[in-house]
mmCIF file of C-alpha atoms in Angstrom:
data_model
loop_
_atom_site.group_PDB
_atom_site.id
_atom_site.type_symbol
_atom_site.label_atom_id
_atom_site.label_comp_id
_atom_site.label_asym_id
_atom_site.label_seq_id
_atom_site.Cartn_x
_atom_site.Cartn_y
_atom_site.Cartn_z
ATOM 1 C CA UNK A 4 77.858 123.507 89.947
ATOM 2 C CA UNK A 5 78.030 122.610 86.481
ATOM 3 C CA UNK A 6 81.680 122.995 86.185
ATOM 4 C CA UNK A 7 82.082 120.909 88.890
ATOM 5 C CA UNK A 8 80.606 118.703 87.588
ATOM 6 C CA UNK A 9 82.216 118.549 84.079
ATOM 7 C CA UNK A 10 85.623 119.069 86.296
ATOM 8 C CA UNK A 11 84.902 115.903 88.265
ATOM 9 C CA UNK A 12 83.917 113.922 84.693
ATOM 10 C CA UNK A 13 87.150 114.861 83.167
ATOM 11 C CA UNK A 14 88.510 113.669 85.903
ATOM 12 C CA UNK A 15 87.127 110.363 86.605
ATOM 13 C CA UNK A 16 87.631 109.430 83.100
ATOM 14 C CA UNK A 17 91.296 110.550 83.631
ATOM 15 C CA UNK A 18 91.837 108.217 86.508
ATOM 16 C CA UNK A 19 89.454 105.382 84.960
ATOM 17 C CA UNK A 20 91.881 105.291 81.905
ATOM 18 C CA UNK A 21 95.385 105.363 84.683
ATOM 19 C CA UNK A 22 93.521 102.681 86.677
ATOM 20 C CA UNK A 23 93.010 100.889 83.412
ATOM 21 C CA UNK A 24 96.193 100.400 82.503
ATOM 22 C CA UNK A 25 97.599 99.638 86.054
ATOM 23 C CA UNK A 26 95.130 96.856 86.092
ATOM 24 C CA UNK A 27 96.545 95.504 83.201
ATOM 25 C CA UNK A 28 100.197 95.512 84.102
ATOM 26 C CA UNK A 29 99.133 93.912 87.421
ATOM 27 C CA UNK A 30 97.862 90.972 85.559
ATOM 28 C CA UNK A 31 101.503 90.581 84.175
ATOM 29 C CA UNK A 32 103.024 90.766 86.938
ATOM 30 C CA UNK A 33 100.217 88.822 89.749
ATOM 31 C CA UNK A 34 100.906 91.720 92.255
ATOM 32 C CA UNK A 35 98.542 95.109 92.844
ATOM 33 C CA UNK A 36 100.160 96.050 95.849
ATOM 34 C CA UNK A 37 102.283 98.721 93.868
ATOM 35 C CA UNK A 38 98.631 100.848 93.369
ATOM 36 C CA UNK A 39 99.405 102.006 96.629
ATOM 37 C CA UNK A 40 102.119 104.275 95.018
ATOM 38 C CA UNK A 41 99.401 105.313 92.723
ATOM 39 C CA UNK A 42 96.993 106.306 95.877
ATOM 40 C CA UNK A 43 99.539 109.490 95.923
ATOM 41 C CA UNK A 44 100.652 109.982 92.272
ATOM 42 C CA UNK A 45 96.607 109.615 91.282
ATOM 43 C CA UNK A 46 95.737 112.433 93.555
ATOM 44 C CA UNK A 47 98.251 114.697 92.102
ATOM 45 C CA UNK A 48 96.946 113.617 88.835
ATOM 46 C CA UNK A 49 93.634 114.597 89.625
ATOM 47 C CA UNK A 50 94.580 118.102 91.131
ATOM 48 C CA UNK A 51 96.381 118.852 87.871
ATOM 49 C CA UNK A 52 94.145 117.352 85.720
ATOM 50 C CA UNK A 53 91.689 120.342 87.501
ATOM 51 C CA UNK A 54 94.002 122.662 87.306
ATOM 52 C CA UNK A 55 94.567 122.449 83.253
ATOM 53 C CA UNK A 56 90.846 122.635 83.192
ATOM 54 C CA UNK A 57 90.457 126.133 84.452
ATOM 55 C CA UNK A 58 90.386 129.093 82.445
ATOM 56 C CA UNK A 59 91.677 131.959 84.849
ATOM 57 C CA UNK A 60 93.264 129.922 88.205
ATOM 58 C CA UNK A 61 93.406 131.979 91.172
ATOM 59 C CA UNK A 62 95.233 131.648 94.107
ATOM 60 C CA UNK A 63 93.196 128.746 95.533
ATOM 61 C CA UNK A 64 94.107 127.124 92.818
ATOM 62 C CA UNK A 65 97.805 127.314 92.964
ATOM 63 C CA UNK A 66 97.820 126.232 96.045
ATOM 64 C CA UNK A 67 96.093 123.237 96.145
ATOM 65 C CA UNK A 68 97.591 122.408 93.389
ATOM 66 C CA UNK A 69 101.715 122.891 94.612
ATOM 67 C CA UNK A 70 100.808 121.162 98.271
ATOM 68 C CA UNK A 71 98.873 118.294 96.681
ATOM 69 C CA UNK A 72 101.853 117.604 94.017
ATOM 70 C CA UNK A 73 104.583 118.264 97.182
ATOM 71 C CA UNK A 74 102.480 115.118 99.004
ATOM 72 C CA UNK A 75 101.622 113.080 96.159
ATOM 73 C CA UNK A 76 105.015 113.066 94.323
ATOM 74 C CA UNK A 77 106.923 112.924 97.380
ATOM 75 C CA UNK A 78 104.834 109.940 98.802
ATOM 76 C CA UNK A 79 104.402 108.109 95.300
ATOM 77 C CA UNK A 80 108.075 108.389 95.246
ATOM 78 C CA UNK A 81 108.970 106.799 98.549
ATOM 79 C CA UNK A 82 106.125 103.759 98.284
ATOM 80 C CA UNK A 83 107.081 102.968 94.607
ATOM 81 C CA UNK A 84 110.670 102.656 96.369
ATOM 82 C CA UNK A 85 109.431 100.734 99.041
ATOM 83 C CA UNK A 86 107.745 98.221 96.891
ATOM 84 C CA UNK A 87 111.063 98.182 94.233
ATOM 85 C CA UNK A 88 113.014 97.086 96.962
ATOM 86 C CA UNK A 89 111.021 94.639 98.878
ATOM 87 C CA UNK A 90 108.143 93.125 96.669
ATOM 88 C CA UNK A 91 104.908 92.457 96.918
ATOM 89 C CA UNK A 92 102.754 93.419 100.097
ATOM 90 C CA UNK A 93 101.969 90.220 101.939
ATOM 91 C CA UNK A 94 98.344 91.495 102.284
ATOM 92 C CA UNK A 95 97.267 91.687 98.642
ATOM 93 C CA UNK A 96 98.626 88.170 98.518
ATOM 94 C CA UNK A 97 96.441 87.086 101.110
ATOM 95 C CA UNK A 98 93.130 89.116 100.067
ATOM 96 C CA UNK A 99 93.735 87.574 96.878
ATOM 97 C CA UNK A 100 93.907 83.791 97.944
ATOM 98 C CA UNK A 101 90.835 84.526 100.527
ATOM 99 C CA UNK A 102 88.600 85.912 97.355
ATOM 100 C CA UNK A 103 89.743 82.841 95.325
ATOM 101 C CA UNK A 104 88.623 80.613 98.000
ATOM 102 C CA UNK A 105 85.521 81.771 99.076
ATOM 103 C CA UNK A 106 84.310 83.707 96.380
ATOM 104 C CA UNK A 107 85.757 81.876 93.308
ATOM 105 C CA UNK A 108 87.457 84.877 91.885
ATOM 106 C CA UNK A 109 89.844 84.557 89.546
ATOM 107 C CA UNK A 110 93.070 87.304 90.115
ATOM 108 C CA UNK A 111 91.993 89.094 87.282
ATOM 109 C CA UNK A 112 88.503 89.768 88.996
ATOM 110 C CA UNK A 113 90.159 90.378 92.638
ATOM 111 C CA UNK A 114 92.581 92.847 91.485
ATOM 112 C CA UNK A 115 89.978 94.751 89.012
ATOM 113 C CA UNK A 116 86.661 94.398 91.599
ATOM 114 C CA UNK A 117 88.658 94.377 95.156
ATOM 115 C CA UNK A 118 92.076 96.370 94.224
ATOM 116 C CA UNK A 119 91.584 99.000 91.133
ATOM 117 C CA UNK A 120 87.967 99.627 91.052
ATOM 118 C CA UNK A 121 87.488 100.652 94.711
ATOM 119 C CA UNK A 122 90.933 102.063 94.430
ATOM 120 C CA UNK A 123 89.513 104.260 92.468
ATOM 121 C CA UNK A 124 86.461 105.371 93.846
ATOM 122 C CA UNK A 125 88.164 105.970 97.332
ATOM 123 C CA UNK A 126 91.235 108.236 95.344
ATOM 124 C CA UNK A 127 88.128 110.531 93.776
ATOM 125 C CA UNK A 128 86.093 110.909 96.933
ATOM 126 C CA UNK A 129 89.368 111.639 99.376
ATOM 127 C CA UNK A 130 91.145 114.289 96.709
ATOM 128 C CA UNK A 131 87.593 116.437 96.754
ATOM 129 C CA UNK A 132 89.192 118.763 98.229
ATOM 130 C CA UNK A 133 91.953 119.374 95.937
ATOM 131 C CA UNK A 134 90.077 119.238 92.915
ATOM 132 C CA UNK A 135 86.428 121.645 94.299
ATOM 133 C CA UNK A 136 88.879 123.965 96.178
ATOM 134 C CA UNK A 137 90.100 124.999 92.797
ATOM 135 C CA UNK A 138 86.876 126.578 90.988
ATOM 136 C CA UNK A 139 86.900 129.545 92.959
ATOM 137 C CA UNK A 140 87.128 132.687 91.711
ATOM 138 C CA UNK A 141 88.407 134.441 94.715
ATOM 139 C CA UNK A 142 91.185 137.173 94.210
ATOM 140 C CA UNK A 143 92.335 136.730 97.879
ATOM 141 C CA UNK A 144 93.642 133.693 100.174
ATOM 142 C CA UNK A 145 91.351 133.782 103.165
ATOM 143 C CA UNK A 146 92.611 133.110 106.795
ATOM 144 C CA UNK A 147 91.249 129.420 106.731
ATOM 145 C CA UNK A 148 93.269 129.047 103.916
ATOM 146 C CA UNK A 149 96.243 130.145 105.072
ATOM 147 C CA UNK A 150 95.786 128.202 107.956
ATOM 148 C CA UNK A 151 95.277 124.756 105.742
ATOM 149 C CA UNK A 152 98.010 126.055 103.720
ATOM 150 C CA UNK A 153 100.296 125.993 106.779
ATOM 151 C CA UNK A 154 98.551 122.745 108.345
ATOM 152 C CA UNK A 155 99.180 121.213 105.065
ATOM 153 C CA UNK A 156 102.681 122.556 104.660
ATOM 154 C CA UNK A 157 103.322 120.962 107.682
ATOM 155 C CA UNK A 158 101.533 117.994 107.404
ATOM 156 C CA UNK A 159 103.611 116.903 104.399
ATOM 157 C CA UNK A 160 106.826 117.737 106.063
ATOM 158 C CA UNK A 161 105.813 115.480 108.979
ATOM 159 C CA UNK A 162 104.995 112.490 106.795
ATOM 160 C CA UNK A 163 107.919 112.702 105.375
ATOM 161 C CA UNK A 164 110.343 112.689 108.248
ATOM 162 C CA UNK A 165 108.077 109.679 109.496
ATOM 163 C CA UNK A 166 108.703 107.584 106.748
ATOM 164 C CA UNK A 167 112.498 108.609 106.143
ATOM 165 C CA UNK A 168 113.104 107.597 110.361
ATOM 166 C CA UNK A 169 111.336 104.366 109.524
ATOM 167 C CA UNK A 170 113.026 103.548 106.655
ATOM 168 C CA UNK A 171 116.272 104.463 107.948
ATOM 169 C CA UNK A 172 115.470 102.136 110.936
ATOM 170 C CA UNK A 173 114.957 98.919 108.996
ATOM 171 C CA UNK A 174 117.452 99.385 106.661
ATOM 172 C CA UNK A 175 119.863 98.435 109.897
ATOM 173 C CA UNK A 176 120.317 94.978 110.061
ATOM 174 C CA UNK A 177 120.633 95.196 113.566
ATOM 175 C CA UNK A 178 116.870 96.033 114.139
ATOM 176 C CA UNK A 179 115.592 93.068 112.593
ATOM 177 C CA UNK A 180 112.606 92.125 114.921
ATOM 178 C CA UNK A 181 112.946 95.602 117.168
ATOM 179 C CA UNK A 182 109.947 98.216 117.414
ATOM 180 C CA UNK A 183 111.001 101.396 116.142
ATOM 181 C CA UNK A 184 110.370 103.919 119.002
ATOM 182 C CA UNK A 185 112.930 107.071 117.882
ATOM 183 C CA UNK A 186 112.603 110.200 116.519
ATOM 184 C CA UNK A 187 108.591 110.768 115.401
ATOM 185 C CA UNK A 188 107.682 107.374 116.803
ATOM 186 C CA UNK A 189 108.431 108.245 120.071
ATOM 187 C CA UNK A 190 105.351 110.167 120.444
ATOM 188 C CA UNK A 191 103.151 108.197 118.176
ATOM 189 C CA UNK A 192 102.871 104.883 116.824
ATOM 190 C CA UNK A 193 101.682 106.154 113.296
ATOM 191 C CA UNK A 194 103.126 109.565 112.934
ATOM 192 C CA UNK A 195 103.200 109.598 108.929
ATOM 193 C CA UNK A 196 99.291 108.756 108.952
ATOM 194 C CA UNK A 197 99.059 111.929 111.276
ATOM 195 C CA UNK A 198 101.010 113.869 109.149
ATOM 196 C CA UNK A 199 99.165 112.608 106.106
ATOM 197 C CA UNK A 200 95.884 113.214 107.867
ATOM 198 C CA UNK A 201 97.402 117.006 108.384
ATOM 199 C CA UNK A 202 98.178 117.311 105.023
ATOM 200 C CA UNK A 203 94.230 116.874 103.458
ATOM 201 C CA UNK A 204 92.846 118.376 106.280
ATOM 202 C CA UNK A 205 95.252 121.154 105.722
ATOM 203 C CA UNK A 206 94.010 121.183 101.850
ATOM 204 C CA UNK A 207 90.456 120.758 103.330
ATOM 205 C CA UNK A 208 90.778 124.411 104.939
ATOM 206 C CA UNK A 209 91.921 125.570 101.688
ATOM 207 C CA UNK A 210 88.771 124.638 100.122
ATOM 208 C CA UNK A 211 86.813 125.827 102.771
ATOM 209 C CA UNK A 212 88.100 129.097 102.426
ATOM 210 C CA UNK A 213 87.004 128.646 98.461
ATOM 211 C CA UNK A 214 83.699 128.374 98.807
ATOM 212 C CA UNK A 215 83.848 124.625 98.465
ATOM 213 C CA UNK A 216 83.964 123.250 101.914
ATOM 214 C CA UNK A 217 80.676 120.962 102.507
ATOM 215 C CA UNK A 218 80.897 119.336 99.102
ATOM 216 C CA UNK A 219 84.753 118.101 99.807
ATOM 217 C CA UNK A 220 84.161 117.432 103.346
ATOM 218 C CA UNK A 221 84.083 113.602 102.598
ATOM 219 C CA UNK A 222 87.487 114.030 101.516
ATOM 220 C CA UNK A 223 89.195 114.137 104.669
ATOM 221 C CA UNK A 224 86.633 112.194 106.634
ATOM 222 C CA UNK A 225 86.892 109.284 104.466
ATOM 223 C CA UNK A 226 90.713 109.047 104.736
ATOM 224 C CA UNK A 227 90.645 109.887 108.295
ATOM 225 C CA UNK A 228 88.068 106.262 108.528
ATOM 226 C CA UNK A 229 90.594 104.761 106.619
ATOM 227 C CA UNK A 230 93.535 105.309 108.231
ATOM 228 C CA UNK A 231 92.064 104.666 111.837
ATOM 229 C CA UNK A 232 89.532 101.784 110.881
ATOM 230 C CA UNK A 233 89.859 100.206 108.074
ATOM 231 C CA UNK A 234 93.551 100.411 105.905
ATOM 232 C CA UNK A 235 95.888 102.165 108.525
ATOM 233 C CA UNK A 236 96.503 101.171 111.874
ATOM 234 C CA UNK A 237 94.166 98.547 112.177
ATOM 235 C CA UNK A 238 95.788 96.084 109.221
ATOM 236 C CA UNK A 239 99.383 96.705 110.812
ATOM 237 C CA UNK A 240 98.975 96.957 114.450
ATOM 238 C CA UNK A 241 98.039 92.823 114.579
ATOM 239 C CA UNK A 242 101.124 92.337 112.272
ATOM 240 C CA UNK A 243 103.651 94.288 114.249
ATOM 241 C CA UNK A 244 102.207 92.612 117.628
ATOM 242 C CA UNK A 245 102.879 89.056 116.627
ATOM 243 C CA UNK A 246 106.142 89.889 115.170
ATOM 244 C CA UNK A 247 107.548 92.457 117.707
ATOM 245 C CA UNK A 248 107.991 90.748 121.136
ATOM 246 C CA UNK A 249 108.366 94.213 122.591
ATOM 247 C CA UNK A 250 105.249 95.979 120.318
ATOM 248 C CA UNK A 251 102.667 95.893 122.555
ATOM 249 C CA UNK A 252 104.538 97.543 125.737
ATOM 250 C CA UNK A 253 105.382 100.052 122.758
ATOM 251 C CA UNK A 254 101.626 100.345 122.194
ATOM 252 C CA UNK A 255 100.556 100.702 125.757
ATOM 253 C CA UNK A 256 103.339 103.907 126.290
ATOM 254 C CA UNK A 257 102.610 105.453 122.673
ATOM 255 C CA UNK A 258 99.904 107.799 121.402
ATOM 256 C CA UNK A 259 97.851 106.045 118.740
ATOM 257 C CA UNK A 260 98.315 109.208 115.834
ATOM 258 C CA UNK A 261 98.752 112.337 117.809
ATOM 259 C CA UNK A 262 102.016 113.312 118.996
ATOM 260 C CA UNK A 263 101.820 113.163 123.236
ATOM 261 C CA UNK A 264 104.738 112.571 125.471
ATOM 262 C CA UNK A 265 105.246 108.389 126.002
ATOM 263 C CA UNK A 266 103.396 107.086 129.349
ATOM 264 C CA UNK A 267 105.139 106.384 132.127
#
């Protein structure tokens, strides 16, 4: 326990300091929305930020540490893209002027107390898993491990095809104002948060298998909440329906995360 604990210090001071700094650069350039590329580059931080820590890694460690830097570098990669090539997201924009107006926050407060600071918190709670599934001294990988390391594998893979179909998609000028309802998104109208859900989950059972599975539970269960309540689905469904004449039929065929043949 107490190396967890001086683990998870390290590590919050690690991220503090990143956050920091990304705070700072978002009050040059009035726009947090690229911290959503850090949501994936931060975890990877943090699982190799653990991983320097240790003194004799076992497996465990290895591979949380190669699946979590395959998910967070690849992800990172493609949102830092996303928001290079087409700005700010509309939603900071409008958290920002709601805080101003009925709170009195300046944008320095909003992005430090509503963007970075619970940015922060969430990013240490959901990569649990990847940083408590690395103390163990096991010699062997476990069958729940291997498992999570396949669910993960997986998982990763998934995401990743989501978000290249979707990409590829609306880089068409042609399918300006069409629901995208190929590939992946036949069979679910968020595949990459179900892939991304399969992913830490995946990591989850990894931890499990190290000894460390109730104390990084609230890894995956947080970001499973905030993909399907809070951040996910529920902040882009209302979007794509008053945008997308043809979204909500789309909705009413299509499987909410998990992959199930379209209605009839």
């Amino acid at each position: 326990m107490n190396e967890a604990v001086a683990v998870l210090l390290v590590n919050l001071a690690v991220s503090a300091a990143c956050f920091a700094v990304l705070w700072l650069i978002s009050l040059r350039t009035k726009d947090p929305s690229f911290v959503d590329a850090w949501w994936a580059f931060g975890a990877a931080l943090l699982a190799g930020s653990t991983y320097l820590q240790l003194s004799a890694p076992g497996p465990h460690a290895l591979a949380l540490l190669v699946l979590t830097l395959a998910w967070g570098l690849r992800l990172g990669g493609y949102l830092i893209w996303r928001w290079i090539k087409h700005g700010a997201d509309r939603r900071y924009a409008k958290l920002a002027q709601r805080a101003k107006e009925k709170h009195g926050l300046s944008f320095a407060a909003f992005s430090l107390l509503w963007v970075f600071l619970p940015q922060m918190l969430l990013q240490l709670v959901m990569a649990l898993p990847a940083q408590l599934g690395q103390l163990s001294a096991a010699a062997q990988i476990g069958v729940a491990a291997q498992a999570g390391i396949g669910l993960a594998a997986f998982g990763i893979a998934y995401e990743a095809i989501a978000d290249t179909q979707l990409a590829r998609f609306k880089s068409n000028p042609a399918n300006a104002g069409k629901v995208m309802d190929g590939g992946l998104w036949r069979y679910s109208r968020h595949p990459n948060y179900f892939g991304e859900l399969c992913a830490w989950w995946g990591l989850w059972l990894i931890a499990l298998d190290a000894g460390a599975g109730l104390w990084s539970l609230p890894g995956p269960l947080l970001l499973t909440y905030l993909l399907t309540r809070v951040s996910g689905a529920p902040t882009t469904e209302p979007h794509l329906g008053r945008t997308r004449p043809d979204y909500d039929a789309y909705k009413q065929r299509t499987s909410a995360f998990i992959p199930l043949p379209p209605k009839r």
